[in-house]
Each structure stands twice: as structure tokens, then as C-alpha cells.
Short mmCIF file of C-alpha atoms and ligand atoms in Angstrom, two decimals:
data_model
loop_
_atom_site.label_atom_id
_atom_site.label_comp_id
_atom_site.label_asym_id
_atom_site.label_seq_id
_atom_site.Cartn_x
_atom_site.Cartn_y
_atom_site.Cartn_z
CA MET A 1 -5.56 -28.65 95.46
CA PHE A 2 -5.47 -25.96 92.29
CA TYR A 3 -3.57 -27.16 89.38
CA TYR A 4 -2.69 -24.37 86.55
CA TYR A 5 -2.25 -25.73 83.19
CA PRO A 6 -0.11 -23.60 81.20
CA LYS A 7 -1.69 -22.84 77.35
CA MET A 8 -0.22 -25.89 75.40
CA HIS A 9 1.43 -24.54 72.39
CA ILE A 10 0.56 -26.55 70.02
CA HIS A 11 2.05 -26.28 66.51
CA GLN A 12 -0.12 -25.64 63.83
CA GLU A 13 1.15 -25.92 60.06
CA PRO A 14 -0.67 -22.47 58.53
CA LYS A 15 -3.34 -24.04 56.42
CA ILE A 16 -2.57 -22.94 52.82
CA MET A 17 -5.88 -23.33 50.43
CA ASN A 18 -3.77 -24.35 47.54
CA ASP A 19 -5.82 -27.42 46.21
CA SER A 20 -8.11 -25.37 44.68
CA PHE A 21 -8.57 -26.50 40.87
CA GLU A 22 -7.44 -23.27 40.07
CA ASN A 23 -3.98 -23.45 41.96
CA ARG A 24 -3.57 -26.68 40.99
CA LEU A 25 -3.78 -25.62 37.52
CA LYS A 26 -1.76 -23.26 37.69
CA LYS A 27 1.49 -25.18 39.69
CA VAL A 28 1.05 -27.56 36.34
CA GLU A 29 1.21 -24.49 34.14
CA ALA A 30 4.22 -23.22 36.10
CA ARG A 31 5.93 -26.44 35.72
CA ILE A 32 5.38 -26.81 32.14
CA ALA A 33 6.31 -23.06 31.26
CA THR A 34 9.62 -23.66 32.83
CA ALA A 35 10.93 -26.90 31.70
CA CYS A 36 10.32 -25.53 27.97
CA ARG A 37 12.45 -22.64 29.03
CA ASN A 38 14.61 -24.51 30.66
CA ALA A 39 14.65 -26.84 27.21
CA GLY A 40 14.50 -23.53 25.03
CA ARG A 41 11.67 -25.11 23.72
CA PRO A 42 8.44 -22.74 23.32
CA ARG A 43 5.47 -23.44 25.57
CA GLU A 44 3.02 -24.04 22.45
CA SER A 45 5.27 -26.79 21.70
CA VAL A 46 3.73 -29.07 24.42
CA ARG A 47 0.50 -29.43 25.28
CA LEU A 48 -1.65 -30.38 28.26
CA LEU A 49 -3.64 -33.33 27.83
CA ALA A 50 -5.77 -33.24 31.34
CA VAL A 51 -6.31 -37.01 32.58
CA SER A 52 -10.21 -37.36 33.79
CA LYS A 53 -9.84 -41.05 34.48
CA THR A 54 -12.30 -42.15 37.49
CA LYS A 55 -13.15 -38.39 37.83
CA PRO A 56 -16.56 -36.73 37.57
CA ALA A 57 -17.65 -35.01 34.63
CA GLN A 58 -18.23 -32.47 36.77
CA MET A 59 -14.48 -32.07 37.39
CA VAL A 60 -14.19 -31.65 33.84
CA CYS A 61 -17.10 -29.24 33.46
CA GLU A 62 -14.81 -27.00 36.56
CA ALA A 63 -11.58 -28.03 34.24
CA ALA A 64 -13.02 -26.36 30.99
CA GLU A 65 -14.29 -23.26 32.86
CA TYR A 66 -10.44 -22.57 33.54
CA GLY A 67 -10.12 -23.10 29.77
CA LEU A 68 -8.97 -26.80 29.60
CA ARG A 69 -10.03 -28.32 26.41
CA LEU A 70 -7.89 -31.65 25.47
CA PHE A 71 -8.63 -34.88 27.96
CA GLY A 72 -7.33 -37.91 28.38
CA GLU A 73 -9.73 -41.17 29.47
CA ASN A 74 -8.09 -44.70 29.83
CA LYS A 75 -11.27 -46.97 29.21
CA VAL A 76 -14.20 -46.84 26.11
CA GLN A 77 -16.88 -47.30 28.41
CA GLU A 78 -15.92 -44.59 31.14
CA ALA A 79 -15.65 -42.30 28.49
CA GLN A 80 -19.23 -43.20 26.82
CA ILE A 81 -20.63 -42.26 30.37
CA LYS A 82 -18.84 -39.03 30.86
CA ILE A 83 -18.50 -37.40 27.47
CA PRO A 84 -22.48 -36.53 27.25
CA ASN A 85 -22.11 -34.83 30.81
CA CYS A 86 -19.27 -32.76 29.67
CA PRO A 87 -19.25 -29.43 27.51
CA PRO A 88 -19.15 -30.27 23.50
CA GLN A 89 -16.28 -28.26 22.67
CA LEU A 90 -13.74 -30.63 24.53
CA GLU A 91 -11.97 -33.00 22.70
CA TRP A 92 -10.84 -36.42 24.15
CA HIS A 93 -8.01 -38.34 23.64
CA LEU A 94 -7.88 -42.32 24.74
CA ILE A 95 -4.54 -43.19 26.53
CA GLY A 96 -5.00 -46.24 28.00
CA HIS A 97 -5.03 -50.21 25.98
CA LEU A 98 -7.88 -50.55 23.34
CA GLN A 99 -9.27 -53.83 22.72
CA SER A 100 -9.88 -54.51 18.94
CA ASN A 101 -13.97 -55.36 19.53
CA LYS A 102 -14.09 -51.74 21.02
CA ALA A 103 -12.52 -50.12 18.19
CA LYS A 104 -15.90 -48.93 16.30
CA LEU A 105 -16.87 -46.93 19.84
CA ALA A 106 -13.29 -45.61 20.17
CA ALA A 107 -13.33 -44.14 16.96
CA GLN A 108 -16.45 -42.77 17.34
CA LEU A 109 -15.56 -41.09 20.92
CA PHE A 110 -12.16 -40.16 20.85
CA ARG A 111 -10.15 -37.26 18.76
CA MET A 112 -6.92 -38.92 19.01
CA ILE A 113 -5.81 -42.72 20.32
CA HIS A 114 -2.45 -42.38 22.01
CA SER A 115 -2.51 -46.40 22.71
CA VAL A 116 -2.44 -48.05 19.83
CA ASP A 117 -0.31 -51.21 20.02
CA SER A 118 -0.91 -53.68 17.87
CA LEU A 119 -2.01 -54.15 13.77
CA ASN A 120 -5.22 -55.82 14.54
CA LEU A 121 -6.38 -52.58 16.54
CA LEU A 122 -5.16 -50.62 13.61
CA GLU A 123 -6.75 -52.06 10.94
CA ALA A 124 -10.41 -52.68 13.55
CA LEU A 125 -9.66 -48.39 13.96
CA ASP A 126 -9.25 -47.97 10.09
CA GLN A 127 -12.11 -49.77 9.19
CA TYR A 128 -14.59 -47.84 11.83
CA ALA A 129 -13.08 -44.39 11.43
CA ALA A 130 -15.80 -42.24 9.56
CA THR A 131 -12.97 -39.48 9.38
CA PRO A 132 -9.12 -39.36 9.37
CA LEU A 133 -8.44 -40.84 13.01
CA PRO A 134 -5.26 -39.28 14.38
CA ILE A 135 -3.01 -42.66 15.83
CA LEU A 136 0.22 -43.12 18.02
CA PHE A 137 1.81 -46.40 18.40
CA GLN A 138 2.42 -46.89 22.06
CA VAL A 139 5.31 -48.41 22.53
CA ASN A 140 7.42 -50.70 25.35
CA VAL A 141 10.87 -49.17 25.48
CA SER A 142 11.30 -50.64 28.57
CA GLY A 143 10.49 -54.23 27.64
CA GLU A 144 8.63 -55.05 31.10
CA ALA A 145 6.60 -58.06 30.56
CA SER A 146 3.54 -56.31 32.21
CA LYS A 147 3.24 -53.00 30.10
CA SER A 148 1.25 -52.92 26.73
CA GLY A 149 2.62 -51.42 23.97
CA MET A 150 4.60 -52.48 20.99
CA LYS A 151 8.26 -53.59 20.54
CA PRO A 152 10.48 -51.22 19.13
CA ASP A 153 11.46 -52.93 16.58
CA GLU A 154 8.01 -53.46 15.34
CA VAL A 155 7.30 -50.42 14.86
CA ALA A 156 8.76 -49.48 11.84
CA ALA A 157 6.27 -52.17 10.19
CA ALA A 158 3.58 -50.71 11.70
CA VAL A 159 3.90 -47.03 10.66
CA GLU A 160 4.26 -48.61 7.04
CA ALA A 161 1.20 -50.72 7.39
CA ALA A 162 -0.69 -47.59 8.31
CA ASN A 163 0.47 -45.52 5.15
CA GLN A 164 -1.41 -48.25 3.54
CA LEU A 165 -4.84 -47.55 5.39
CA SER A 166 -7.12 -44.68 4.64
CA LYS A 167 -8.58 -43.52 7.48
CA VAL A 168 -5.98 -43.63 10.63
CA GLU A 169 -3.01 -41.33 9.97
CA VAL A 170 0.30 -41.87 12.30
CA HIS A 171 1.39 -38.73 13.94
CA GLY A 172 4.12 -40.45 16.36
CA LEU A 173 4.53 -42.48 19.53
CA MET A 174 3.83 -42.99 23.15
CA THR A 175 5.14 -44.45 26.08
CA ILE A 176 4.81 -45.34 29.35
CA PRO A 177 7.95 -46.00 31.61
CA PRO A 178 8.06 -48.22 34.66
CA PHE A 179 7.10 -46.44 37.58
CA THR A 180 10.04 -45.00 39.85
CA PRO A 181 10.08 -42.35 42.78
CA ASP A 182 12.86 -40.55 41.17
CA PRO A 183 11.42 -39.27 38.00
CA GLU A 184 15.37 -38.98 36.74
CA LYS A 185 15.02 -42.33 36.05
CA ALA A 186 12.42 -42.08 33.27
CA ARG A 187 14.63 -40.13 31.27
CA ALA A 188 16.27 -42.94 30.01
CA HIS A 189 12.83 -44.33 28.24
CA PHE A 190 11.98 -40.77 27.23
CA VAL A 191 15.09 -40.43 25.27
CA ALA A 192 14.72 -43.91 23.70
CA LEU A 193 11.39 -43.23 22.68
CA ARG A 194 12.86 -39.87 21.13
CA ALA A 195 15.58 -42.19 19.20
CA LEU A 196 12.93 -44.87 17.89
CA ARG A 197 10.96 -42.06 16.95
CA ASP A 198 14.07 -40.46 14.43
CA ARG A 199 15.26 -43.49 13.39
CA VAL A 200 11.39 -44.84 11.83
CA GLN A 201 10.31 -41.57 10.48
CA GLU A 202 13.82 -41.64 8.61
CA GLU A 203 13.40 -45.15 7.69
CA THR A 204 9.93 -45.21 6.46
CA ALA A 205 10.00 -41.40 5.09
CA THR A 206 7.17 -40.71 7.60
CA PRO A 207 6.83 -37.42 9.62
CA LEU A 208 6.25 -38.49 13.10
CA PRO A 209 6.04 -35.53 15.11
CA GLU A 210 4.50 -36.17 18.38
CA LEU A 211 5.67 -37.74 21.05
CA SER A 212 3.40 -38.22 24.23
CA MET A 213 5.25 -38.85 27.12
CA GLY A 214 5.25 -37.84 30.31
CA MET A 215 2.86 -37.83 33.58
CA SER A 216 2.33 -35.83 36.81
CA HIS A 217 5.87 -36.70 38.23
CA ASP A 218 7.94 -36.55 35.04
CA LEU A 219 6.52 -33.85 33.03
CA GLU A 220 9.97 -31.87 33.40
CA ILE A 221 11.83 -34.78 32.59
CA ALA A 222 9.59 -35.72 29.10
CA ILE A 223 9.94 -32.02 28.17
CA GLU A 224 13.79 -32.03 28.36
CA GLU A 225 13.61 -34.50 26.34
CA GLY A 226 11.07 -33.44 23.45
CA SER A 227 7.49 -34.34 24.29
CA THR A 228 4.50 -32.62 22.88
CA TRP A 229 1.74 -34.20 24.73
CA VAL A 230 2.00 -34.56 28.54
CA ARG A 231 -0.84 -36.11 30.12
CA ILE A 232 -1.58 -34.92 33.76
CA GLY A 233 -3.83 -36.58 35.89
CA THR A 234 -3.09 -36.34 39.96
CA ASP A 235 -1.50 -33.10 39.62
CA LEU A 236 -4.52 -31.67 38.02
CA PHE A 237 -7.93 -33.56 39.43
CA GLY A 238 -6.13 -34.80 42.97
CA ALA A 239 -5.15 -38.68 43.64
CA ARG A 240 -7.01 -41.69 42.49
C1 PLP B 1 -3.23 -42.16 34.15
C2 PLP B 1 -2.52 -42.38 33.12
C3 PLP B 1 -1.83 -40.89 33.06
C4 PLP B 1 -2.05 -39.78 34.23
O1 PLP B 1 -1.17 -40.16 35.31
P1 PLP B 1 -0.88 -39.20 36.63
O2 PLP B 1 0.46 -39.69 37.22
O3 PLP B 1 -2.06 -39.27 37.54
O4 PLP B 1 -0.20 -38.15 36.04
C5 PLP B 1 -0.86 -40.44 31.69
N1 PLP B 1 -0.79 -41.50 31.23
C6 PLP B 1 -1.16 -42.71 30.71
C7 PLP B 1 -1.36 -44.21 30.19
C8 PLP B 1 -2.67 -43.02 32.15
O5 PLP B 1 -3.30 -44.17 32.69
#
């Protein structure tokens, strides 16, 4: 017998080489620019913090070649190993929970700490910082038990405490909303952080210009609600 096998038409997705760092960065930049335009805000009012946690120094070096300068890490020890292998002109920000016993090292490594969540930690950072150290208070606006961060009603007193210290300078607030697949659900948390900032700013007569909020999947919503720092990991460096 003779069989004729017709040519099979296997549908193949066109292979788009869109996962280079350059393309991922372009996409993130375009999303930030569009969100700023939609919100009537200047592009310079939002800074992109590239979150390099779990990723090697080599990826940071590549990102630096494309002009990124602001990087976020969530663990002091990981940063301590990575930073010396990265270009010296980069600025490092701590975005993860910090224990007071690592405050000295953190004050040496980081330009700004986004995740100050207790008075103990605030005082430890003040004790060890050699030069003025900008900080943000991390606030648990959702009240979720599992997330670190101060309660909203503790923030005013923490700002007053920071005002009495010599090295730490409180510049604003940070929050991490609970993850939901629908980024629109994060909006209420961002609104709550901004409203808290407005209230505490007035109560304490302390300017609090910075709001660190928004990650890969919800940066547009955060920018619409006033974010000045979006912290982007996955959409720049890939899944962890
Ligand atoms: C990991 C992390 C990010 C980045 O999250 P992506 O969803 O990967 O963009 C932002 N903020 C904090 C505090 C993080 O720990």
C-alpha cells in the first residue's frame, strides 16, 4: 500500500522577540508615560525603581547600560553581595522588611529606606546613619494581618518622632496592597495611602511629598492615585 500523508498545517504563533531587556524596559516606560499623560501629571513626577531582588548583578549591569539608575532590593544580605558587583553610580533603595539589628548595614548600603515600619527601627537607623537618610514609613492600609507596615493611626506620631531625630528624614509613605489579579482592586488602598499622607502632612506640618506605591501589575492605577515611586520587578527582569 502507498499512503499519502497530506502536509500538516500546524499553526505556529509568530515568534516575536519581545522579551529582551530593552523591549521590556520600553514597554514599562510606555506604560508609565501613558499613565502620567492620562492623569495629567508630568513624566518626571514618577520615578521608576527597578526591583532587582533575586536577580544577578549581571542583569543590573545590563539595566544600567539602558540608563536605569535607581534599584530596589528587599534583603540587606542579598544587596550587600550584589551592590559591589554593580556600577558605582547606581542608587540603591531598600523596599523589604528590615530588622533593627541590620540597621547599621542598611544605613551604609542604601540611599533610601522605603520600608520603615517601627519606631525602634527608625531610631536604630538614626543612630547608625553617617549622613542624612531619607526614609518612608510603610503603612498597612488594608489591615491585613500578614503584611508588615504600621497601622494608619500610628503614622502621625512616627512622623513627629522622626522630626526629633538628626539623621533620618521622613519623605513620605509606602504601601503594598494585598495581591489581587484585578489591579483595579488596588485603587482603594492607593487612595487610602494618599489620603493618610494628606492628613498627616497637615497634622504634623511636615512635607511628605513621596508616595511609593505601584508594582508591575498595578502601576497605572498607582500613578493615577499619586504615586511618585513605582517599584517594578517582574515586568523588567522577568518572573522570579
Ligand atoms: C518584589 C517587590 C516589588 C516588585 O514587584 P513586581 O510585581 O515583581 O513588580 C515591589 N515592591 C516590593 C516591596 C517588593 O518586595
